[in-house]
Amino acid sequence: MQFRSLLAGSAMLALLAGCAAGPTDQREDAGMTASQVNYQGTLPCRNCDGIDLDVTMIGEEMSAPEERTFTLNATYRNHPQTPPDENYAGNWEVLTGTPSDPDATVYELTPNGDGQIYYFQRISERTLELIDPERRRFENGEMLQLQRQ
């Protein structure tokens, strides 16, 4: 099952169940530079124990567009069909505002080639949250959060 299909299902599950640090941080982490940050988390999954996401963003918000790149890796936990890991790479943009917060920072990750665009809202210096393409947060959005490593 493709990650984008499972992502849509996970988003719907999050809605039904409920019916970032920015890359400009100048701190150095072990193996990470100020222009490379890594976020990890586990999204809900209807048919498995979760989808582990690992997102690495390279570049800074003020960098030239071609210097802002990302990788996104998705691994399924105990899925009955044992789908392969999914790996995407592309460029990211900084968007400002959501319907509920005109000052919110949103990262738009656009994979090279096939693949859907992903939107993550920066919740705090250490947390990103997957949001929908209309830049709206899902109910139970905490289930869709990634933490800076």
PDB file of N, CA, C and O in Angstrom, residues 61 93-99 101-107 135:
ATOM      1  N   GLU A  61      15.700  28.396   6.274  1.00  0.00           N
ATOM      2  CA  GLU A  61      14.526  29.063   5.722  1.00  0.00           C
ATOM      3  C   GLU A  61      14.899  30.142   4.716  1.00  0.00           C
ATOM      4  O   GLU A  61      14.181  30.357   3.755  1.00  0.00           O
ATOM      5  N   GLU A  93       9.664  24.237   1.013  1.00  0.00           N
ATOM      6  CA  GLU A  93       9.389  25.675   1.008  1.00  0.00           C
ATOM      7  C   GLU A  93       8.835  26.072   2.363  1.00  0.00           C
ATOM      8  O   GLU A  93       8.281  25.243   3.088  1.00  0.00           O
ATOM      9  N   VAL A  94       8.939  27.347   2.672  1.00  0.00           N
ATOM     10  CA  VAL A  94       8.347  27.891   3.893  1.00  0.00           C
ATOM     11  C   VAL A  94       7.109  28.685   3.499  1.00  0.00           C
ATOM     12  O   VAL A  94       7.183  29.580   2.652  1.00  0.00           O
ATOM     13  N   LEU A  95       5.985  28.338   4.104  1.00  0.00           N
ATOM     14  CA  LEU A  95       4.731  29.051   3.879  1.00  0.00           C
ATOM     15  C   LEU A  95       4.328  29.713   5.195  1.00  0.00           C
ATOM     16  O   LEU A  95       4.658  29.217   6.269  1.00  0.00           O
ATOM     17  N   THR A  96       3.613  30.812   5.094  1.00  0.00           N
ATOM     18  CA  THR A  96       3.157  31.504   6.296  1.00  0.00           C
ATOM     19  C   THR A  96       1.649  31.466   6.360  1.00  0.00           C
ATOM     20  O   THR A  96       0.975  31.788   5.379  1.00  0.00           O
ATOM     21  N   GLY A  97       1.148  31.064   7.522  1.00  0.00           N
ATOM     22  CA  GLY A  97      -0.272  31.139   7.794  1.00  0.00           C
ATOM     23  C   GLY A  97      -1.052  29.873   7.554  1.00  0.00           C
ATOM     24  O   GLY A  97      -0.726  29.069   6.683  1.00  0.00           O
ATOM     25  N   THR A  98      -2.064  29.720   8.391  1.00  0.00           N
ATOM     26  CA  THR A  98      -3.068  28.670   8.262  1.00  0.00           C
ATOM     27  C   THR A  98      -4.419  29.350   8.460  1.00  0.00           C
ATOM     28  O   THR A  98      -4.477  30.502   8.914  1.00  0.00           O
ATOM     29  N   PRO A  99      -5.509  28.668   8.149  1.00  0.00           N
ATOM     30  CA  PRO A  99      -6.818  29.297   8.368  1.00  0.00           C
ATOM     31  C   PRO A  99      -7.040  29.755   9.820  1.00  0.00           C
ATOM     32  O   PRO A  99      -7.689  30.762  10.055  1.00  0.00           O
ATOM     33  N   ASP A 101      -4.431  30.365  12.105  1.00  0.00           N
ATOM     34  CA  ASP A 101      -3.309  31.132  12.635  1.00  0.00           C
ATOM     35  C   ASP A 101      -2.540  31.775  11.483  1.00  0.00           C
ATOM     36  O   ASP A 101      -1.706  31.137  10.848  1.00  0.00           O
ATOM     37  N   PRO A 102      -2.786  33.057  11.220  1.00  0.00           N
ATOM     38  CA  PRO A 102      -2.124  33.716  10.089  1.00  0.00           C
ATOM     39  C   PRO A 102      -0.607  33.838  10.246  1.00  0.00           C
ATOM     40  O   PRO A 102       0.095  34.078   9.266  1.00  0.00           O
ATOM     41  N   ASP A 103      -0.088  33.635  11.452  1.00  0.00           N
ATOM     42  CA  ASP A 103       1.348  33.734  11.688  1.00  0.00           C
ATOM     43  C   ASP A 103       2.055  32.383  11.738  1.00  0.00           C
ATOM     44  O   ASP A 103       3.260  32.319  11.958  1.00  0.00           O
ATOM     45  N   ALA A 104       1.322  31.301  11.555  1.00  0.00           N
ATOM     46  CA  ALA A 104       1.908  29.953  11.648  1.00  0.00           C
ATOM     47  C   ALA A 104       2.955  29.751  10.559  1.00  0.00           C
ATOM     48  O   ALA A 104       2.855  30.301   9.464  1.00  0.00           O
ATOM     49  N   THR A 105       3.966  28.937  10.882  1.00  0.00           N
ATOM     50  CA  THR A 105       4.977  28.544   9.905  1.00  0.00           C
ATOM     51  C   THR A 105       4.649  27.135   9.440  1.00  0.00           C
ATOM     52  O   THR A 105       4.476  26.228  10.251  1.00  0.00           O
ATOM     53  N   VAL A 106       4.565  26.974   8.118  1.00  0.00           N
ATOM     54  CA  VAL A 106       4.245  25.680   7.515  1.00  0.00           C
ATOM     55  C   VAL A 106       5.357  25.325   6.538  1.00  0.00           C
ATOM     56  O   VAL A 106       5.798  26.170   5.756  1.00  0.00           O
ATOM     57  N   TYR A 107       5.803  24.085   6.598  1.00  0.00           N
ATOM     58  CA  TYR A 107       6.798  23.586   5.647  1.00  0.00           C
ATOM     59  C   TYR A 107       6.079  22.719   4.623  1.00  0.00           C
ATOM     60  O   TYR A 107       5.344  21.802   4.972  1.00  0.00           O
ATOM     61  N   ARG A 135      -3.893  23.335   4.763  1.00  0.00           N
ATOM     62  CA  ARG A 135      -3.165  23.864   5.918  1.00  0.00           C
ATOM     63  C   ARG A 135      -4.023  23.931   7.182  1.00  0.00           C
ATOM     64  O   ARG A 135      -3.907  24.831   7.990  1.00  0.00           O
TER      65      ARG A 135
END
